[in-house]
Coordinates of C-alpha atoms in Angstrom, one line a residue:
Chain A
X1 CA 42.8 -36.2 -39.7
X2 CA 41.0 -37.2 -42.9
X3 CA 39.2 -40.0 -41.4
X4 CA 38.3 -37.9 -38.2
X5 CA 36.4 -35.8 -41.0
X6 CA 34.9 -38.5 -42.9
X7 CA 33.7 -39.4 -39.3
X8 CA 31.9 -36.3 -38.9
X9 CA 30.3 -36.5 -42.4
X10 CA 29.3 -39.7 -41.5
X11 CA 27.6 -39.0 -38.2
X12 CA 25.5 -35.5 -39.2
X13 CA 24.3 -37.7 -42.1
X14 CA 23.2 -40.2 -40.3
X15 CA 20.9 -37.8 -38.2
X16 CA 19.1 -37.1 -41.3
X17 CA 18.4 -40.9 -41.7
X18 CA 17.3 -41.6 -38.6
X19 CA 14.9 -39.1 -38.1
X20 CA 11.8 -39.5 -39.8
X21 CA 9.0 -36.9 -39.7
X22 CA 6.0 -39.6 -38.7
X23 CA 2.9 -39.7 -40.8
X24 CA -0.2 -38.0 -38.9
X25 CA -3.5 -38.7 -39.5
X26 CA -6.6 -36.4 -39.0
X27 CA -10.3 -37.6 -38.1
X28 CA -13.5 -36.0 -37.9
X29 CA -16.4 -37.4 -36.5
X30 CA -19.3 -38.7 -38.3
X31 CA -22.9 -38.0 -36.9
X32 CA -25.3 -40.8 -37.7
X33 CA -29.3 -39.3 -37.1
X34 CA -30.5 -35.5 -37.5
X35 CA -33.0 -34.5 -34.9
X36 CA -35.6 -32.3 -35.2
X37 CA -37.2 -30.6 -32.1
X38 CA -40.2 -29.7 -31.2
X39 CA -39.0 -26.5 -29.5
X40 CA -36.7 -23.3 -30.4
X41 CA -33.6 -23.8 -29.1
X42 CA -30.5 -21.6 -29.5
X43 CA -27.0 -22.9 -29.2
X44 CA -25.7 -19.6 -27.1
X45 CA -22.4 -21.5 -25.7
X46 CA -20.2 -24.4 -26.2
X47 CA -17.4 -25.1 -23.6
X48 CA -14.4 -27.7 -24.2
X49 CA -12.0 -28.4 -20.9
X50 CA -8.3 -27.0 -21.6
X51 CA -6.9 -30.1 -22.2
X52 CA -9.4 -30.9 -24.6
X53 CA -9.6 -28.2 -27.0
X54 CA -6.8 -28.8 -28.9
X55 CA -6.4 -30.5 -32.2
X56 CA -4.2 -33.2 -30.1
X57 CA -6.1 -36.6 -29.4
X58 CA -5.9 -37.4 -25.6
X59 CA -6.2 -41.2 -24.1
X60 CA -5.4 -42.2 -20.7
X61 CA -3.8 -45.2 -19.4
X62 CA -2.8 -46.4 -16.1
X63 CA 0.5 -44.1 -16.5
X64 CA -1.8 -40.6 -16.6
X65 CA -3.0 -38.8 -19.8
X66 CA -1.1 -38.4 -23.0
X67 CA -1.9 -37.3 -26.8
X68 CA -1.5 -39.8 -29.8
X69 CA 1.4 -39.5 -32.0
X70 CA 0.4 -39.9 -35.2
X71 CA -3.6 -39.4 -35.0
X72 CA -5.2 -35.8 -34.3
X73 CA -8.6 -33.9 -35.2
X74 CA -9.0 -31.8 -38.4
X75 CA -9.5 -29.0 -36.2
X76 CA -9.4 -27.8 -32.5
X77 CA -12.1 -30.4 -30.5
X78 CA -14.9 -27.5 -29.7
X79 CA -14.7 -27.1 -33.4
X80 CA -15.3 -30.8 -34.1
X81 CA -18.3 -30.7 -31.4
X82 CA -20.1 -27.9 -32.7
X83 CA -19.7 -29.5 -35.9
X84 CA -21.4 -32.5 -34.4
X85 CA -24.3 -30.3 -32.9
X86 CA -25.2 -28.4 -35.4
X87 CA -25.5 -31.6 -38.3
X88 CA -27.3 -33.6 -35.0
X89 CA -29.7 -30.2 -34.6
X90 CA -29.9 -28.0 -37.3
X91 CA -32.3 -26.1 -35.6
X92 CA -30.3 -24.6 -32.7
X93 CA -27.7 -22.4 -35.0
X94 CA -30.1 -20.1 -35.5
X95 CA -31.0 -16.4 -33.2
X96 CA -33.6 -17.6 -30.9
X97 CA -35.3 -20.0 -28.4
X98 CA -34.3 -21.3 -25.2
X99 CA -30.6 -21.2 -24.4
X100 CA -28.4 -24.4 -24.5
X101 CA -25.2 -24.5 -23.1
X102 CA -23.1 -27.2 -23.4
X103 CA -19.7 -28.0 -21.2
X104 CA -18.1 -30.9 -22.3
X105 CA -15.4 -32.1 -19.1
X106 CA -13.8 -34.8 -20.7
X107 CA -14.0 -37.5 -23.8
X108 CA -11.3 -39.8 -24.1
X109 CA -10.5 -43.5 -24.2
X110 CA -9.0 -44.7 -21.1
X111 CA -6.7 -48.0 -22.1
X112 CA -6.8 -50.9 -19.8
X113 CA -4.5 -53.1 -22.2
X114 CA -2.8 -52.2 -26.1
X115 CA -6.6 -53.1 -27.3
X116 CA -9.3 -52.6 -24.3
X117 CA -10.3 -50.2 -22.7
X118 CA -13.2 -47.8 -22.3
X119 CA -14.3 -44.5 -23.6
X120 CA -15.3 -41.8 -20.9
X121 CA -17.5 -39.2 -21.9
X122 CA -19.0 -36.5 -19.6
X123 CA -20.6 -33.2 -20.2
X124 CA -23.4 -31.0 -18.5
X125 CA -25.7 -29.2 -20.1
X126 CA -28.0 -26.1 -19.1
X127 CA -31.2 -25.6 -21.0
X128 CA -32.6 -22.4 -19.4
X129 CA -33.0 -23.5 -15.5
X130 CA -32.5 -27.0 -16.0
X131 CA -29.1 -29.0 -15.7
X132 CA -27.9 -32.3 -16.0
X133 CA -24.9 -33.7 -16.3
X134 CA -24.4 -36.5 -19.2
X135 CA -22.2 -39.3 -18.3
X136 CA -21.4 -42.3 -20.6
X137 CA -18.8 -45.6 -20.7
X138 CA -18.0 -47.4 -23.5
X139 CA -16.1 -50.5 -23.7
X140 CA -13.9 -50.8 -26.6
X141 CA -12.0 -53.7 -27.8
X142 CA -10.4 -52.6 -31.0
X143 CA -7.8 -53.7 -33.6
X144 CA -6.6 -50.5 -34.7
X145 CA -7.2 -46.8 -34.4
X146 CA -9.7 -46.5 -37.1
X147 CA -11.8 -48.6 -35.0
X148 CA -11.1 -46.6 -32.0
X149 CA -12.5 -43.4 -34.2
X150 CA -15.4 -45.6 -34.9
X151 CA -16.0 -46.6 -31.0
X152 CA -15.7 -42.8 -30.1
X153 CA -18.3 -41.8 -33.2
X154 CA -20.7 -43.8 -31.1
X155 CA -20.2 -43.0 -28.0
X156 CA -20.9 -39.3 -29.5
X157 CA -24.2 -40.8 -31.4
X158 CA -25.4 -41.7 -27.6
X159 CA -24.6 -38.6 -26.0
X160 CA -26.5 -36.5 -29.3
X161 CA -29.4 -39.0 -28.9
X162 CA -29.9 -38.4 -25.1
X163 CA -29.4 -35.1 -25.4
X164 CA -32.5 -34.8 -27.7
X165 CA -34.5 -36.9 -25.7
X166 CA -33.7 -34.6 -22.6
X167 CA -34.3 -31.6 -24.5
X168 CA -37.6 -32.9 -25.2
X169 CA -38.7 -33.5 -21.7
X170 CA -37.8 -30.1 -20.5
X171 CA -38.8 -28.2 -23.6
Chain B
X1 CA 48.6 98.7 64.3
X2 CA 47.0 97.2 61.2
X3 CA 49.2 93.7 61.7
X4 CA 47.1 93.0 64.6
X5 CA 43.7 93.3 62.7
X6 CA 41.3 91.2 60.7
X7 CA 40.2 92.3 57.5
X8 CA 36.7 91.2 57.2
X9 CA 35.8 92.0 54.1
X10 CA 38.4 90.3 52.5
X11 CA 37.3 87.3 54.7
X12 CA 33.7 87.5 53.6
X13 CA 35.2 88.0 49.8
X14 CA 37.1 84.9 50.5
X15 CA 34.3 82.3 51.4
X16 CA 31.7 83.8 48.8
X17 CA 34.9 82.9 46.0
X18 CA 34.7 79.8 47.8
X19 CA 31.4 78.9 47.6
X20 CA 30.8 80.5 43.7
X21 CA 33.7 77.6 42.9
X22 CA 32.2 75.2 45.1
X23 CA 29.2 75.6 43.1
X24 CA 30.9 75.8 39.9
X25 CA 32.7 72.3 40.3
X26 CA 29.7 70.6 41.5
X27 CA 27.7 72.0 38.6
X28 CA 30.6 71.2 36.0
X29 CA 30.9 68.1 37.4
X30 CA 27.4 67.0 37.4
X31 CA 24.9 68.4 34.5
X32 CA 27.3 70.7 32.8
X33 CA 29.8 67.7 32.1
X34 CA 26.6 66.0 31.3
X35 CA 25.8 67.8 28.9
X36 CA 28.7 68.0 26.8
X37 CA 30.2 64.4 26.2
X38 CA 26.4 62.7 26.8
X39 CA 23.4 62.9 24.0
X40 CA 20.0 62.6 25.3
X41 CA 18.2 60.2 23.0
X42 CA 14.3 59.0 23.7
X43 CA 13.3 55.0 23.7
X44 CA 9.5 54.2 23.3
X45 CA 8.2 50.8 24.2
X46 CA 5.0 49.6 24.7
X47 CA 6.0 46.4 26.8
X48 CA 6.8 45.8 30.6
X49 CA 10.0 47.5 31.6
X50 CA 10.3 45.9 35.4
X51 CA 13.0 46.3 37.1
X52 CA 14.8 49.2 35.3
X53 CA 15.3 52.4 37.2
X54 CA 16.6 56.1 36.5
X55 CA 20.3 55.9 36.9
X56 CA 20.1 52.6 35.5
X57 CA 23.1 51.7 32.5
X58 CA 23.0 51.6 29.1
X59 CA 25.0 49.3 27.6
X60 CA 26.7 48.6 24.2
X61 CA 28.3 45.5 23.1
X62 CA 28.7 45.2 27.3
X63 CA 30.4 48.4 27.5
X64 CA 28.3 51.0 29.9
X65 CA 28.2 53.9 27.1
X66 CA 25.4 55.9 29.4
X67 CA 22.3 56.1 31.4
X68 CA 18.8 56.2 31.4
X69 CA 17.9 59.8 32.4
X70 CA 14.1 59.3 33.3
X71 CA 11.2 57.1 32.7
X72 CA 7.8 58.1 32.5
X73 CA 4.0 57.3 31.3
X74 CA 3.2 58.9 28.2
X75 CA 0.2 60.8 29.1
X76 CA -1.1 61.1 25.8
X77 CA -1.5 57.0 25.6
X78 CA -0.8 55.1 28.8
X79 CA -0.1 51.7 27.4
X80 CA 3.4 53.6 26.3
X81 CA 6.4 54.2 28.3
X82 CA 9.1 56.9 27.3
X83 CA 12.6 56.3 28.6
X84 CA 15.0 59.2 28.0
X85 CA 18.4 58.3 28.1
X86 CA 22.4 59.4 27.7
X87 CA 24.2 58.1 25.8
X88 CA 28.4 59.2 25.3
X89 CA 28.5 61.0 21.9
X90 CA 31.3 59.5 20.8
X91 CA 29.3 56.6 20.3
X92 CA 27.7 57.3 17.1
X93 CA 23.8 56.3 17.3
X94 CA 22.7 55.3 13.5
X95 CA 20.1 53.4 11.4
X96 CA 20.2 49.8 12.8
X97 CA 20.6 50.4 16.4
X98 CA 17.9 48.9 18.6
X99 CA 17.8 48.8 22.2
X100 CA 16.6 45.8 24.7
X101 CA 15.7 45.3 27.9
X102 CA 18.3 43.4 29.8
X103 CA 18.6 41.6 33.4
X104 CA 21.6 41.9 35.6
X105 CA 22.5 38.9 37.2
X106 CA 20.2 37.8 40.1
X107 CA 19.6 41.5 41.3
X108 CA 16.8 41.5 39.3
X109 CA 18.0 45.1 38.2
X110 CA 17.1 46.1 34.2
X111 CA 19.3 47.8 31.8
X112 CA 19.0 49.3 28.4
X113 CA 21.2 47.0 25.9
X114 CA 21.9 48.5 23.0
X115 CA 22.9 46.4 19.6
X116 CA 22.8 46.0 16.2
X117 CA 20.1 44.5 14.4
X118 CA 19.0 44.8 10.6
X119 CA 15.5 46.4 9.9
X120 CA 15.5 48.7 12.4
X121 CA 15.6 52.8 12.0
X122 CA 16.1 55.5 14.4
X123 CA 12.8 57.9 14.7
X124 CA 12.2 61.4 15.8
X125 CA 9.8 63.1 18.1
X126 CA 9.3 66.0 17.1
X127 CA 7.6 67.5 20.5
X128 CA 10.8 66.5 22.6
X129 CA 13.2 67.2 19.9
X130 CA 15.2 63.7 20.4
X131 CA 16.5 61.0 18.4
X132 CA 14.0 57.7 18.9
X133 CA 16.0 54.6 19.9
X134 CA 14.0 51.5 18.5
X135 CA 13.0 48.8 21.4
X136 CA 12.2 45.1 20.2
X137 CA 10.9 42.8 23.4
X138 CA 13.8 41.0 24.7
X139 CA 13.3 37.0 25.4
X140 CA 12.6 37.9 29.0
X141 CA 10.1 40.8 28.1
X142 CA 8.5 37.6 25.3
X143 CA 7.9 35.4 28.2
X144 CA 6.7 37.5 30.6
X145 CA 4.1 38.8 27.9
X146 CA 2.7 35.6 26.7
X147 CA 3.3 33.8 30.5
X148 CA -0.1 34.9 31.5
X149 CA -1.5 33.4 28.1
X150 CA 0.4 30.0 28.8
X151 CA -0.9 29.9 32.5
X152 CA -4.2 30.4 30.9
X153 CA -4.0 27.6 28.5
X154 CA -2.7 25.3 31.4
X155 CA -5.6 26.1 33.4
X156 CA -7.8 25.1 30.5
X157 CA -5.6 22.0 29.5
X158 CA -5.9 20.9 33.5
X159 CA -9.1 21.1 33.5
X160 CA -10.4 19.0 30.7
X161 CA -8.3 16.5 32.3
X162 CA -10.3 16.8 35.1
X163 CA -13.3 16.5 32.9
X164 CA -11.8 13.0 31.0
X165 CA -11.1 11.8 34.0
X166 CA -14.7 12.5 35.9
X167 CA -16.1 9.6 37.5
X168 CA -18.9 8.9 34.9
X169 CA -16.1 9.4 31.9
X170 CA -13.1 6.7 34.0
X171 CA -15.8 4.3 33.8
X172 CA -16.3 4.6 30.1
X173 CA -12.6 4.3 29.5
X174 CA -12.7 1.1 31.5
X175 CA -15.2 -0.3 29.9
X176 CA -13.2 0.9 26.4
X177 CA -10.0 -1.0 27.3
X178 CA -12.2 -3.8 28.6
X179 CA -13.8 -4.2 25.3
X180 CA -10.2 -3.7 23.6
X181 CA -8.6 -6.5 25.5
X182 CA -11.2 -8.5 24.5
X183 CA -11.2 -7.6 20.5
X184 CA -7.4 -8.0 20.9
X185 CA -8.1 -11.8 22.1
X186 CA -10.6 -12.2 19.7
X187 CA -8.2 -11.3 17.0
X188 CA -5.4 -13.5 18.6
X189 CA -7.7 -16.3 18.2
X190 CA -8.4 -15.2 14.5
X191 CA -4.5 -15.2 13.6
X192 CA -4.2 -18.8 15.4
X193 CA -7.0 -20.2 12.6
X194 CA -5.7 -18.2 10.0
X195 CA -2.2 -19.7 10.5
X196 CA -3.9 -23.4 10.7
X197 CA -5.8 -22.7 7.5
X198 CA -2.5 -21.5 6.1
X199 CA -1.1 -25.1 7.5
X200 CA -3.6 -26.7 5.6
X201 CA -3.1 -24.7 2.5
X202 CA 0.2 -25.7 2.3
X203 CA -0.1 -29.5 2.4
X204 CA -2.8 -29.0 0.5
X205 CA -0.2 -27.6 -2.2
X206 CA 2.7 -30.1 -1.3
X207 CA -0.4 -32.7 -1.9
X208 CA -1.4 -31.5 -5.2
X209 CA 2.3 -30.8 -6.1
X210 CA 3.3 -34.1 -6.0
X211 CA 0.7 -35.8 -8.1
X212 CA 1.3 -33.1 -10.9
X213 CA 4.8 -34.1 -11.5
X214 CA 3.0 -37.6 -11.7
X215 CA 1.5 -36.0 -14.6
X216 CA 4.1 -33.9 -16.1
X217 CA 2.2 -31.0 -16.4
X218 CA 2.9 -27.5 -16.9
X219 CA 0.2 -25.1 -16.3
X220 CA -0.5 -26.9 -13.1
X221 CA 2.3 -26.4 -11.7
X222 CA 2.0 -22.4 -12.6
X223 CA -1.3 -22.7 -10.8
X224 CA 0.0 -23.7 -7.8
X225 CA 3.2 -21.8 -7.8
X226 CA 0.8 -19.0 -7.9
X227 CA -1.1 -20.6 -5.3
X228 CA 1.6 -20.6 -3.1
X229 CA 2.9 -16.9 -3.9
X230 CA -0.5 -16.3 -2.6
X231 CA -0.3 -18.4 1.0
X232 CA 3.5 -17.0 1.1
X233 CA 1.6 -13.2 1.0
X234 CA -0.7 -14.5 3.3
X235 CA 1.5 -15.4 5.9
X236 CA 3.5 -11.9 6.0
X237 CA 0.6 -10.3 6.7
X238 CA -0.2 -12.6 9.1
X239 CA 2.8 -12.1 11.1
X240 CA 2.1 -7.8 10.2
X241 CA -1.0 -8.7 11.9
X242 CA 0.6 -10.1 14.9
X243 CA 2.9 -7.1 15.1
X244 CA 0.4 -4.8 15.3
X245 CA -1.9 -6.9 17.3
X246 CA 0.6 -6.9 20.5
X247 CA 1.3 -2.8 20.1
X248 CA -2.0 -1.4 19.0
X249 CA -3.3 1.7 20.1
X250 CA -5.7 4.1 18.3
X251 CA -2.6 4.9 15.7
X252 CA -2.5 1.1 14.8
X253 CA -6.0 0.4 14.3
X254 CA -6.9 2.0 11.2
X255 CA -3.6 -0.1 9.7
X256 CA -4.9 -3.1 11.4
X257 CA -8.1 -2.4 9.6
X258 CA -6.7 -2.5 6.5
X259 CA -4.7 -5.3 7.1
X260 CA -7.6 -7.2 8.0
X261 CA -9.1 -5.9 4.4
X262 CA -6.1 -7.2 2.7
X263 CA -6.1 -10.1 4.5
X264 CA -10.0 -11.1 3.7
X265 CA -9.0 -10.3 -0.3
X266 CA -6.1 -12.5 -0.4
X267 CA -7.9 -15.4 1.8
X268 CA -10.9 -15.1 -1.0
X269 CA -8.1 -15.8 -3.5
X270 CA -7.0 -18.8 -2.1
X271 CA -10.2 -19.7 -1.6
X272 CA -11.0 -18.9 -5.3
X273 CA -7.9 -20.6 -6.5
X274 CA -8.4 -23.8 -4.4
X275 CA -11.8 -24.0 -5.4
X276 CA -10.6 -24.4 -9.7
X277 CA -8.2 -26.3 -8.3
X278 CA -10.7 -29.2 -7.0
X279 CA -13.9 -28.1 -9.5
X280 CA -11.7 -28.0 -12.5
X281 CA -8.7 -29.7 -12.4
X282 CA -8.9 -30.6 -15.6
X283 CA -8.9 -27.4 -17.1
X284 CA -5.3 -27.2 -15.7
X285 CA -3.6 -30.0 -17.6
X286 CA -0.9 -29.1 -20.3
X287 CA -0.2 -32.9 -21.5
X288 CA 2.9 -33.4 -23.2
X289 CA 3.1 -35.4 -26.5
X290 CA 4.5 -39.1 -25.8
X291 CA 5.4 -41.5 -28.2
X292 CA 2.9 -43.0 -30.5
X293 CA 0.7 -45.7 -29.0
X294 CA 1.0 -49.7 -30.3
X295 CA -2.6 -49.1 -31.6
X296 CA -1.4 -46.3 -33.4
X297 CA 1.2 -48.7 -35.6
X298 CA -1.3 -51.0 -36.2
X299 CA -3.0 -50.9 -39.5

């Protein structure tokens, strides 16, 4: 009978052991240029797919879609894009101008292997009457995830820096 | 010698006793008698009282308990007919009593049926100084009365059928079924395709079923259990539809109307749900959390 408890002991302890709360890291990403532009442009809306606006990191793979474990966003993704906007333009937080709406469908590394892959990003924007949809592939080949963050801060850059160029043309 | 002779005076005295008792038993017999055991009471009705005669019997609870006396016009107001009657005194005549007109048998003959009914009171005429029996129409007297009405209506009735059925109007009515027979097929047709869209619907949801438990998703799923709540809905009124397609008749319409309202919302919300099913699928997915990736471990 003792050893049947010492058993039991034994075995609840060794839940605690084995189960380790993992270690999760947060990113934010980092805009490179600031535009300025030439027109008044107002921010009115800022739309993130479901599956997207959440703190959770997605990636694909040829198995479907799935979040990282132990890598998320400091806060919900629409949060993290406005971010990006607004430090890309500081011009369009503000009460008036044309209205740009943004609608970002998807943005998230699609792995080939462990290390390669791509990064998918697509959006489509409305300036007033005009639309266009915003599609960009990146090809990655990256050590770890800090270098993943990196790859996706660019494909970001690109997306911010065609974006002004657009807005530009139909200003 | 007086054996021999005839006494005529005491003959003559003999027959005129005779005759006064003759008289006497008659007279007892008939209106004296009469008088005594029988009380004369008056009725007053203003409705037909055909085939009911002086001498005819007045009954109570289908004993005869007396006659009716005489029957006459009221002068005074000629829609109004008096009927004096007898009745036996012992049967006492009170607030409650009314009399009907009754048939006998197939002689067609009328009698006076007296009975008792509440809300009825006795009256008095004053000018013949008798006791008013209250009359109520009697079933016969209520269809013979409104009989002329009913012929009447029939008459009317027969001919707007007549009318409806006038050359010009029978070849309107055909030209109404023709056009109904041909709506019906029309909306035959329309349940056939709405079943094959339904068809469709439904692989179109086994389709999409089977690659979201590829994915392991949740809300998808929701979505298109919803989605097929909503072709399941679909289908029962579908098979309403068909139901009141085979049977319907100007009752049925309106409801087939309806149907056929409730039947365009619910086809729109397919429609509606299909369409964020294929536009944004995306907006859909409930990923679950999976282990952490090899490039997550790698530092």
């Amino acid at each position: 009978m003792k050893k049947f408890f010492w058993l039991i002991i034994i075995f609840m302890l060794s839940a605690c052991t084995l189960k380790t709360t993992p270690y999760e890291t947060m990113h934010l990403l980092e805009i490179g240029s600031t535009y300025n532009l030439s027109c008044n442009i107002r921010l009115s809306e800022i739309k993130v797919a479901d599956y997207l606006n959440t703190e959770k990191m997605v990636y694909r793979d040829a198995k479907g879609m799935h979040y990282f474990a132990l890598n998320k966003w400091a806060c919900s993704f629409s949060c993290i894009i406005k971010q990006a906007l607004i430090n890309s333009f500081p011009s369009i937080y503000q009460n008036q101008g044309k209205d740009l709406s943004i609608y970002i469908l998807s943005f998230e590394p699609y792995f080939k292997n462990e290390k390669k892959g791509e990064i998918r990003f697509k959006a489509i924007v409305k300036l007033e009457n005009n639309v266009k949809t915003f599609y960009i592939e990146h090809h990655f080949d990256v050590q770890n995830f800090e270098e993943l963050v990196f790859r996706m801060n660019k494909t970001l850059d690109q997306f911010l820096r065609d974006l002004y160029f657009w807005i530009e043309e139909n200003c | 010698m007086l054996e021999g002779r005839v006494n005529y005076i005491l003959v003559g005295l003999f027959i005129l006793l005779m005759v006064v008792v003759s008289v006497l038993t008659i007279y007892i017999f008939t209106k004296f008698g009469e008088k005594g055991e029988y009380k004369k009471y008056l009725i007053i009705t203003t409705e037909s009282i055909s085939g009911l005669k002086e001498g005819a019997g007045v009954y109570y609870k289908g004993v005869q308990v007396g006659k009716v006396e005489k029957i006459s016009i009221d002068p005074k107001d000629q829609n109004t007919v008096k009927i004096k009657v007898l009745i036996d005194k012992k049967l006492k005549v009170i607030d409650g009593m009314v009399a009907t007109l009754g048939i006998q048998g197939i002689t067609g003959l009328s009698y006076i049926n007296i009975e008792k009914k509440t809300g009825f009171k006795l009256g008095y005429d004053k000018k013949e100084k008798l006791t008013i029996i209250p009359m109520k129409p009697s079933q016969l007297q209520k269809i013979t009365s409104s009989l002329p009405e009913v012929i009447e209506n029939a008459n009317r009735v027969l001919l707007r059928i007549q009318e409806i059925l006038s050359p010009k109007n029978t070849k309107k009515i055909d030209q109404l079924i023709f056009k109904a027979d041909k709506l019906l097929a029309e909306l035959n047709q329309a349940v056939i395709e709405t079943q094959k869209f339904i068809t469709e619907g439904k692989k179109l949801v086994k389709v999409t079923q089977n690659k979201i438990e590829t994915l392991d998703v949740e809300k998808i799923n929701v979505t298109v259990e919803k989605y097929q709540k909503v072709a399941k809905a679909l289908e029962k009124l579908i098979s309403q539809l068909k139901i009141l397609t085979q049977n319907a008749n100007y009752e049925t319409l309106p409801r087939l109307n309806s149907l056929l309202e409730k039947l365009k919302e619910t086809s729109q919300e397919l429609r509606d749900l299909s369409h964020k099913l294929s536009t944004e699928p995306y907006s859909l997915i409930n990923i679950k959390e999976s282990k952490p990736h090899p490039l997550e471990e790698r530092k």
